[in-house]
Amino acid sequence: MIDISLLLNWLFQALVAFVATVAFAVIFHTPPKEYLLTGVTGGIGWAVYLIAVHFGCGVVAASFLATVALAWLSRIFAFAHKAPATVYLICGIFPLVPGAGIYYTGYYFFMGNNALALDKGLETIKIAIAIALGIGIVLSLPQFLFTFRRAASQKSEK
């Protein structure tokens, strides 16, 4: 059972991911009209990650699922706004990038704790590979999976 405090925590974290993603979009020089959708992509990606971890997925599997979700949204938004998918994808992936894992790998290494450095480094590499696989899988899907609505509306207009 999911209680209200957990839902509020998830909502707060998704909101923070939204704001962080929009901030990254500003730094990345994304067109201002795309700020909202880049934030939505990052927020939903992080929410999927949190939900997957809550229901028993490891951090690697959760990162993969969240990446698939946000890459899917990126393709949908790209088609709807006639923009490159990378506008939404690069900004939206920002909350999932394992920056803390990279930091702690270096920290443990320089502090002489090689076992923890190796453990954290391997986990970070697995997360990075999961993110790459999630992006690769969704971007290799055929375009018609993301253009169904427009194609259906054009047929009905004829």
mmCIF file with all atom_site columns, C-alpha atoms in Angstrom:
data_model
loop_
_atom_site.group_PDB
_atom_site.id
_atom_site.type_symbol
_atom_site.label_atom_id
_atom_site.label_alt_id
_atom_site.label_comp_id
_atom_site.label_asym_id
_atom_site.label_entity_id
_atom_site.label_seq_id
_atom_site.pdbx_PDB_ins_code
_atom_site.Cartn_x
_atom_site.Cartn_y
_atom_site.Cartn_z
_atom_site.occupancy
_atom_site.B_iso_or_equiv
_atom_site.pdbx_formal_charge
_atom_site.auth_seq_id
_atom_site.auth_comp_id
_atom_site.auth_asym_id
_atom_site.auth_atom_id
_atom_site.pdbx_PDB_model_num
ATOM 1   C CA . MET A 1 1   ? 0.000   0.000  0.000   1.00 0.00 ? 1   MET A CA 1
ATOM 2   C CA . ILE A 1 2   ? 1.204   3.471  -0.845  1.00 0.00 ? 2   ILE A CA 1
ATOM 3   C CA . ASP A 1 3   ? 0.496   6.110  1.781   1.00 0.00 ? 3   ASP A CA 1
ATOM 4   C CA . ILE A 1 4   ? -0.089  9.812  1.180   1.00 0.00 ? 4   ILE A CA 1
ATOM 5   C CA . SER A 1 5   ? 3.292   10.882 2.573   1.00 0.00 ? 5   SER A CA 1
ATOM 6   C CA . LEU A 1 6   ? 5.073   8.661  0.047   1.00 0.00 ? 6   LEU A CA 1
ATOM 7   C CA . LEU A 1 7   ? 2.999   10.094 -2.803  1.00 0.00 ? 7   LEU A CA 1
ATOM 8   C CA . LEU A 1 8   ? 3.766   13.634 -1.639  1.00 0.00 ? 8   LEU A CA 1
ATOM 9   C CA . ASN A 1 9   ? 7.461   12.749 -1.438  1.00 0.00 ? 9   ASN A CA 1
ATOM 10  C CA . TRP A 1 10  ? 7.368   11.405 -4.998  1.00 0.00 ? 10  TRP A CA 1
ATOM 11  C CA . LEU A 1 11  ? 5.485   14.479 -6.190  1.00 0.00 ? 11  LEU A CA 1
ATOM 12  C CA . PHE A 1 12  ? 8.007   16.783 -4.513  1.00 0.00 ? 12  PHE A CA 1
ATOM 13  C CA . GLN A 1 13  ? 10.947  14.890 -6.008  1.00 0.00 ? 13  GLN A CA 1
ATOM 14  C CA . ALA A 1 14  ? 9.347   14.920 -9.470  1.00 0.00 ? 14  ALA A CA 1
ATOM 15  C CA . LEU A 1 15  ? 8.785   18.664 -9.119  1.00 0.00 ? 15  LEU A CA 1
ATOM 16  C CA . VAL A 1 16  ? 12.425  19.198 -8.150  1.00 0.00 ? 16  VAL A CA 1
ATOM 17  C CA . ALA A 1 17  ? 13.479  17.072 -11.147 1.00 0.00 ? 17  ALA A CA 1
ATOM 18  C CA . PHE A 1 18  ? 11.185  19.216 -13.322 1.00 0.00 ? 18  PHE A CA 1
ATOM 19  C CA . VAL A 1 19  ? 12.820  22.430 -12.108 1.00 0.00 ? 19  VAL A CA 1
ATOM 20  C CA . ALA A 1 20  ? 16.334  20.992 -12.416 1.00 0.00 ? 20  ALA A CA 1
ATOM 21  C CA . THR A 1 21  ? 15.608  19.827 -15.943 1.00 0.00 ? 21  THR A CA 1
ATOM 22  C CA . VAL A 1 22  ? 14.279  23.229 -16.960 1.00 0.00 ? 22  VAL A CA 1
ATOM 23  C CA . ALA A 1 23  ? 17.382  24.846 -15.425 1.00 0.00 ? 23  ALA A CA 1
ATOM 24  C CA . PHE A 1 24  ? 19.562  22.505 -17.453 1.00 0.00 ? 24  PHE A CA 1
ATOM 25  C CA . ALA A 1 25  ? 17.506  23.333 -20.554 1.00 0.00 ? 25  ALA A CA 1
ATOM 26  C CA . VAL A 1 26  ? 18.291  27.022 -20.009 1.00 0.00 ? 26  VAL A CA 1
ATOM 27  C CA . ILE A 1 27  ? 22.013  26.240 -19.713 1.00 0.00 ? 27  ILE A CA 1
ATOM 28  C CA . PHE A 1 28  ? 21.771  23.962 -22.776 1.00 0.00 ? 28  PHE A CA 1
ATOM 29  C CA . HIS A 1 29  ? 20.242  26.869 -24.787 1.00 0.00 ? 29  HIS A CA 1
ATOM 30  C CA . THR A 1 30  ? 17.021  25.022 -25.479 1.00 0.00 ? 30  THR A CA 1
ATOM 31  C CA . PRO A 1 31  ? 14.423  27.245 -27.146 1.00 0.00 ? 31  PRO A CA 1
ATOM 32  C CA . PRO A 1 32  ? 12.282  28.833 -24.413 1.00 0.00 ? 32  PRO A CA 1
ATOM 33  C CA . LYS A 1 33  ? 9.046   27.454 -25.898 1.00 0.00 ? 33  LYS A CA 1
ATOM 34  C CA . GLU A 1 34  ? 10.362  23.932 -25.103 1.00 0.00 ? 34  GLU A CA 1
ATOM 35  C CA . TYR A 1 35  ? 11.138  24.540 -21.399 1.00 0.00 ? 35  TYR A CA 1
ATOM 36  C CA . LEU A 1 36  ? 7.838   23.131 -20.182 1.00 0.00 ? 36  LEU A CA 1
ATOM 37  C CA . LEU A 1 37  ? 8.118   19.885 -22.131 1.00 0.00 ? 37  LEU A CA 1
ATOM 38  C CA . THR A 1 38  ? 11.761  19.354 -21.213 1.00 0.00 ? 38  THR A CA 1
ATOM 39  C CA . GLY A 1 39  ? 10.759  19.734 -17.577 1.00 0.00 ? 39  GLY A CA 1
ATOM 40  C CA . VAL A 1 40  ? 7.875   17.309 -17.999 1.00 0.00 ? 40  VAL A CA 1
ATOM 41  C CA . THR A 1 41  ? 10.236  14.796 -19.569 1.00 0.00 ? 41  THR A CA 1
ATOM 42  C CA . GLY A 1 42  ? 12.711  15.041 -16.684 1.00 0.00 ? 42  GLY A CA 1
ATOM 43  C CA . GLY A 1 43  ? 10.007  14.989 -14.024 1.00 0.00 ? 43  GLY A CA 1
ATOM 44  C CA . ILE A 1 44  ? 8.242   11.960 -15.448 1.00 0.00 ? 44  ILE A CA 1
ATOM 45  C CA . GLY A 1 45  ? 11.525  10.139 -15.954 1.00 0.00 ? 45  GLY A CA 1
ATOM 46  C CA . TRP A 1 46  ? 12.416  10.675 -12.304 1.00 0.00 ? 46  TRP A CA 1
ATOM 47  C CA . ALA A 1 47  ? 8.924   9.670  -11.162 1.00 0.00 ? 47  ALA A CA 1
ATOM 48  C CA . VAL A 1 48  ? 9.193   6.401  -13.120 1.00 0.00 ? 48  VAL A CA 1
ATOM 49  C CA . TYR A 1 49  ? 12.576  5.791  -11.486 1.00 0.00 ? 49  TYR A CA 1
ATOM 50  C CA . LEU A 1 50  ? 11.157  6.353  -7.986  1.00 0.00 ? 50  LEU A CA 1
ATOM 51  C CA . ILE A 1 51  ? 8.161   4.109  -8.608  1.00 0.00 ? 51  ILE A CA 1
ATOM 52  C CA . ALA A 1 52  ? 10.332  1.336  -10.064 1.00 0.00 ? 52  ALA A CA 1
ATOM 53  C CA . VAL A 1 53  ? 12.696  1.443  -7.074  1.00 0.00 ? 53  VAL A CA 1
ATOM 54  C CA . HIS A 1 54  ? 9.745   1.395  -4.688  1.00 0.00 ? 54  HIS A CA 1
ATOM 55  C CA . PHE A 1 55  ? 8.299   -1.714 -6.299  1.00 0.00 ? 55  PHE A CA 1
ATOM 56  C CA . GLY A 1 56  ? 11.539  -3.673 -6.021  1.00 0.00 ? 56  GLY A CA 1
ATOM 57  C CA . CYS A 1 57  ? 13.595  -2.851 -9.088  1.00 0.00 ? 57  CYS A CA 1
ATOM 58  C CA . GLY A 1 58  ? 17.270  -2.253 -8.522  1.00 0.00 ? 58  GLY A CA 1
ATOM 59  C CA . VAL A 1 59  ? 18.758  1.095  -9.421  1.00 0.00 ? 59  VAL A CA 1
ATOM 60  C CA . VAL A 1 60  ? 20.048  -0.242 -12.746 1.00 0.00 ? 60  VAL A CA 1
ATOM 61  C CA . ALA A 1 61  ? 16.680  -1.645 -13.851 1.00 0.00 ? 61  ALA A CA 1
ATOM 62  C CA . ALA A 1 62  ? 14.895  1.467  -12.574 1.00 0.00 ? 62  ALA A CA 1
ATOM 63  C CA . SER A 1 63  ? 17.269  3.670  -14.565 1.00 0.00 ? 63  SER A CA 1
ATOM 64  C CA . PHE A 1 64  ? 16.556  1.595  -17.667 1.00 0.00 ? 64  PHE A CA 1
ATOM 65  C CA . LEU A 1 65  ? 12.775  1.837  -17.229 1.00 0.00 ? 65  LEU A CA 1
ATOM 66  C CA . ALA A 1 66  ? 12.922  5.574  -16.546 1.00 0.00 ? 66  ALA A CA 1
ATOM 67  C CA . THR A 1 67  ? 15.121  6.102  -19.600 1.00 0.00 ? 67  THR A CA 1
ATOM 68  C CA . VAL A 1 68  ? 12.713  4.162  -21.800 1.00 0.00 ? 68  VAL A CA 1
ATOM 69  C CA . ALA A 1 69  ? 9.832   6.301  -20.498 1.00 0.00 ? 69  ALA A CA 1
ATOM 70  C CA . LEU A 1 70  ? 11.564  9.615  -21.058 1.00 0.00 ? 70  LEU A CA 1
ATOM 71  C CA . ALA A 1 71  ? 12.995  8.598  -24.439 1.00 0.00 ? 71  ALA A CA 1
ATOM 72  C CA . TRP A 1 72  ? 9.461   7.611  -25.480 1.00 0.00 ? 72  TRP A CA 1
ATOM 73  C CA . LEU A 1 73  ? 8.159   10.993 -24.335 1.00 0.00 ? 73  LEU A CA 1
ATOM 74  C CA . SER A 1 74  ? 11.001  12.719 -26.153 1.00 0.00 ? 74  SER A CA 1
ATOM 75  C CA . ARG A 1 75  ? 10.017  11.047 -29.409 1.00 0.00 ? 75  ARG A CA 1
ATOM 76  C CA . ILE A 1 76  ? 6.353   11.964 -28.907 1.00 0.00 ? 76  ILE A CA 1
ATOM 77  C CA . PHE A 1 77  ? 7.157   15.590 -28.034 1.00 0.00 ? 77  PHE A CA 1
ATOM 78  C CA . ALA A 1 78  ? 9.602   15.826 -30.932 1.00 0.00 ? 78  ALA A CA 1
ATOM 79  C CA . PHE A 1 79  ? 6.940   14.741 -33.386 1.00 0.00 ? 79  PHE A CA 1
ATOM 80  C CA . ALA A 1 80  ? 4.249   16.943 -31.867 1.00 0.00 ? 80  ALA A CA 1
ATOM 81  C CA . HIS A 1 81  ? 6.441   20.075 -31.871 1.00 0.00 ? 81  HIS A CA 1
ATOM 82  C CA . LYS A 1 82  ? 8.478   19.271 -34.996 1.00 0.00 ? 82  LYS A CA 1
ATOM 83  C CA . ALA A 1 83  ? 11.718  19.511 -33.034 1.00 0.00 ? 83  ALA A CA 1
ATOM 84  C CA . PRO A 1 84  ? 14.648  17.121 -32.650 1.00 0.00 ? 84  PRO A CA 1
ATOM 85  C CA . ALA A 1 85  ? 14.134  14.442 -30.001 1.00 0.00 ? 85  ALA A CA 1
ATOM 86  C CA . THR A 1 86  ? 17.519  15.299 -28.516 1.00 0.00 ? 86  THR A CA 1
ATOM 87  C CA . VAL A 1 87  ? 16.127  18.634 -27.279 1.00 0.00 ? 87  VAL A CA 1
ATOM 88  C CA . TYR A 1 88  ? 13.931  16.751 -24.833 1.00 0.00 ? 88  TYR A CA 1
ATOM 89  C CA . LEU A 1 89  ? 16.112  13.697 -24.371 1.00 0.00 ? 89  LEU A CA 1
ATOM 90  C CA . ILE A 1 90  ? 19.359  15.372 -23.352 1.00 0.00 ? 90  ILE A CA 1
ATOM 91  C CA . CYS A 1 91  ? 17.626  17.711 -20.924 1.00 0.00 ? 91  CYS A CA 1
ATOM 92  C CA . GLY A 1 92  ? 15.277  15.026 -19.595 1.00 0.00 ? 92  GLY A CA 1
ATOM 93  C CA . ILE A 1 93  ? 18.044  12.521 -18.903 1.00 0.00 ? 93  ILE A CA 1
ATOM 94  C CA . PHE A 1 94  ? 19.753  14.992 -16.551 1.00 0.00 ? 94  PHE A CA 1
ATOM 95  C CA . PRO A 1 95  ? 18.121  13.724 -13.300 1.00 0.00 ? 95  PRO A CA 1
ATOM 96  C CA . LEU A 1 96  ? 19.032  10.102 -14.108 1.00 0.00 ? 96  LEU A CA 1
ATOM 97  C CA . VAL A 1 97  ? 22.725  10.587 -14.867 1.00 0.00 ? 97  VAL A CA 1
ATOM 98  C CA . PRO A 1 98  ? 24.737  8.854  -12.117 1.00 0.00 ? 98  PRO A CA 1
ATOM 99  C CA . GLY A 1 99  ? 26.829  11.859 -11.132 1.00 0.00 ? 99  GLY A CA 1
ATOM 100 C CA . ALA A 1 100 ? 26.880  10.914 -7.455  1.00 0.00 ? 100 ALA A CA 1
ATOM 101 C CA . GLY A 1 101 ? 28.112  7.442  -8.391  1.00 0.00 ? 101 GLY A CA 1
ATOM 102 C CA . ILE A 1 102 ? 31.008  8.946  -10.309 1.00 0.00 ? 102 ILE A CA 1
ATOM 103 C CA . TYR A 1 103 ? 31.800  11.277 -7.406  1.00 0.00 ? 103 TYR A CA 1
ATOM 104 C CA . TYR A 1 104 ? 31.749  8.502  -4.795  1.00 0.00 ? 104 TYR A CA 1
ATOM 105 C CA . THR A 1 105 ? 33.834  6.223  -6.999  1.00 0.00 ? 105 THR A CA 1
ATOM 106 C CA . GLY A 1 106 ? 36.551  8.854  -7.080  1.00 0.00 ? 106 GLY A CA 1
ATOM 107 C CA . TYR A 1 107 ? 36.108  9.683  -3.410  1.00 0.00 ? 107 TYR A CA 1
ATOM 108 C CA . TYR A 1 108 ? 36.478  6.077  -2.259  1.00 0.00 ? 108 TYR A CA 1
ATOM 109 C CA . PHE A 1 109 ? 39.411  5.579  -4.604  1.00 0.00 ? 109 PHE A CA 1
ATOM 110 C CA . PHE A 1 110 ? 41.321  8.574  -3.271  1.00 0.00 ? 110 PHE A CA 1
ATOM 111 C CA . MET A 1 111 ? 40.472  7.692  0.323   1.00 0.00 ? 111 MET A CA 1
ATOM 112 C CA . GLY A 1 112 ? 42.075  4.280  -0.208  1.00 0.00 ? 112 GLY A CA 1
ATOM 113 C CA . ASN A 1 113 ? 38.888  2.222  0.028   1.00 0.00 ? 113 ASN A CA 1
ATOM 114 C CA . ASN A 1 114 ? 39.336  0.310  -3.207  1.00 0.00 ? 114 ASN A CA 1
ATOM 115 C CA . ALA A 1 115 ? 36.580  -2.233 -2.519  1.00 0.00 ? 115 ALA A CA 1
ATOM 116 C CA . LEU A 1 116 ? 33.927  0.474  -2.175  1.00 0.00 ? 116 LEU A CA 1
ATOM 117 C CA . ALA A 1 117 ? 35.386  2.357  -5.155  1.00 0.00 ? 117 ALA A CA 1
ATOM 118 C CA . LEU A 1 118 ? 35.125  -0.759 -7.306  1.00 0.00 ? 118 LEU A CA 1
ATOM 119 C CA . ASP A 1 119 ? 31.613  -1.510 -6.088  1.00 0.00 ? 119 ASP A CA 1
ATOM 120 C CA . LYS A 1 120 ? 30.353  2.026  -6.716  1.00 0.00 ? 120 LYS A CA 1
ATOM 121 C CA . GLY A 1 121 ? 32.230  2.267  -10.026 1.00 0.00 ? 121 GLY A CA 1
ATOM 122 C CA . LEU A 1 122 ? 30.700  -0.943 -11.360 1.00 0.00 ? 122 LEU A CA 1
ATOM 123 C CA . GLU A 1 123 ? 27.224  0.163  -10.315 1.00 0.00 ? 123 GLU A CA 1
ATOM 124 C CA . THR A 1 124 ? 27.771  3.514  -12.057 1.00 0.00 ? 124 THR A CA 1
ATOM 125 C CA . ILE A 1 125 ? 28.907  1.805  -15.247 1.00 0.00 ? 125 ILE A CA 1
ATOM 126 C CA . LYS A 1 126 ? 25.861  -0.491 -15.149 1.00 0.00 ? 126 LYS A CA 1
ATOM 127 C CA . ILE A 1 127 ? 23.567  2.525  -14.782 1.00 0.00 ? 127 ILE A CA 1
ATOM 128 C CA . ALA A 1 128 ? 25.286  4.298  -17.679 1.00 0.00 ? 128 ALA A CA 1
ATOM 129 C CA . ILE A 1 129 ? 24.900  1.200  -19.859 1.00 0.00 ? 129 ILE A CA 1
ATOM 130 C CA . ALA A 1 130 ? 21.228  0.872  -18.852 1.00 0.00 ? 130 ALA A CA 1
ATOM 131 C CA . ILE A 1 131 ? 20.639  4.499  -19.847 1.00 0.00 ? 131 ILE A CA 1
ATOM 132 C CA . ALA A 1 132 ? 22.407  3.976  -23.182 1.00 0.00 ? 132 ALA A CA 1
ATOM 133 C CA . LEU A 1 133 ? 20.405  0.817  -23.887 1.00 0.00 ? 133 LEU A CA 1
ATOM 134 C CA . GLY A 1 134 ? 17.118  2.522  -23.004 1.00 0.00 ? 134 GLY A CA 1
ATOM 135 C CA . ILE A 1 135 ? 17.859  5.394  -25.360 1.00 0.00 ? 135 ILE A CA 1
ATOM 136 C CA . GLY A 1 136 ? 19.078  3.071  -28.099 1.00 0.00 ? 136 GLY A CA 1
ATOM 137 C CA . ILE A 1 137 ? 16.037  0.831  -27.935 1.00 0.00 ? 137 ILE A CA 1
ATOM 138 C CA . VAL A 1 138 ? 13.493  3.645  -28.073 1.00 0.00 ? 138 VAL A CA 1
ATOM 139 C CA . LEU A 1 139 ? 15.324  5.629  -30.745 1.00 0.00 ? 139 LEU A CA 1
ATOM 140 C CA . SER A 1 140 ? 15.561  2.535  -32.930 1.00 0.00 ? 140 SER A CA 1
ATOM 141 C CA . LEU A 1 141 ? 11.795  2.005  -32.907 1.00 0.00 ? 141 LEU A CA 1
ATOM 142 C CA . PRO A 1 142 ? 9.988   2.921  -36.131 1.00 0.00 ? 142 PRO A CA 1
ATOM 143 C CA . GLN A 1 143 ? 8.598   6.440  -36.410 1.00 0.00 ? 143 GLN A CA 1
ATOM 144 C CA . PHE A 1 144 ? 4.991   5.332  -36.940 1.00 0.00 ? 144 PHE A CA 1
ATOM 145 C CA . LEU A 1 145 ? 4.786   4.323  -33.267 1.00 0.00 ? 145 LEU A CA 1
ATOM 146 C CA . PHE A 1 146 ? 5.079   7.992  -32.325 1.00 0.00 ? 146 PHE A CA 1
ATOM 147 C CA . THR A 1 147 ? 3.038   9.513  -35.153 1.00 0.00 ? 147 THR A CA 1
ATOM 148 C CA . PHE A 1 148 ? -0.162  7.513  -34.813 1.00 0.00 ? 148 PHE A CA 1
ATOM 149 C CA . ARG A 1 149 ? -2.349  10.388 -33.686 1.00 0.00 ? 149 ARG A CA 1
ATOM 150 C CA . ARG A 1 150 ? -1.448  12.766 -36.466 1.00 0.00 ? 150 ARG A CA 1
ATOM 151 C CA . ALA A 1 151 ? -1.753  10.053 -39.105 1.00 0.00 ? 151 ALA A CA 1
ATOM 152 C CA . ALA A 1 152 ? -5.189  9.079  -37.763 1.00 0.00 ? 152 ALA A CA 1
ATOM 153 C CA . SER A 1 153 ? -6.405  12.693 -37.720 1.00 0.00 ? 153 SER A CA 1
ATOM 154 C CA . GLN A 1 154 ? -5.181  13.268 -41.279 1.00 0.00 ? 154 GLN A CA 1
ATOM 155 C CA . LYS A 1 155 ? -7.101  10.220 -42.496 1.00 0.00 ? 155 LYS A CA 1
ATOM 156 C CA . SER A 1 156 ? -10.290 11.435 -40.839 1.00 0.00 ? 156 SER A CA 1
ATOM 157 C CA . GLU A 1 157 ? -9.966  14.863 -42.492 1.00 0.00 ? 157 GLU A CA 1
ATOM 158 C CA . LYS A 1 158 ? -9.946  13.344 -45.996 1.00 0.00 ? 158 LYS A CA 1
#
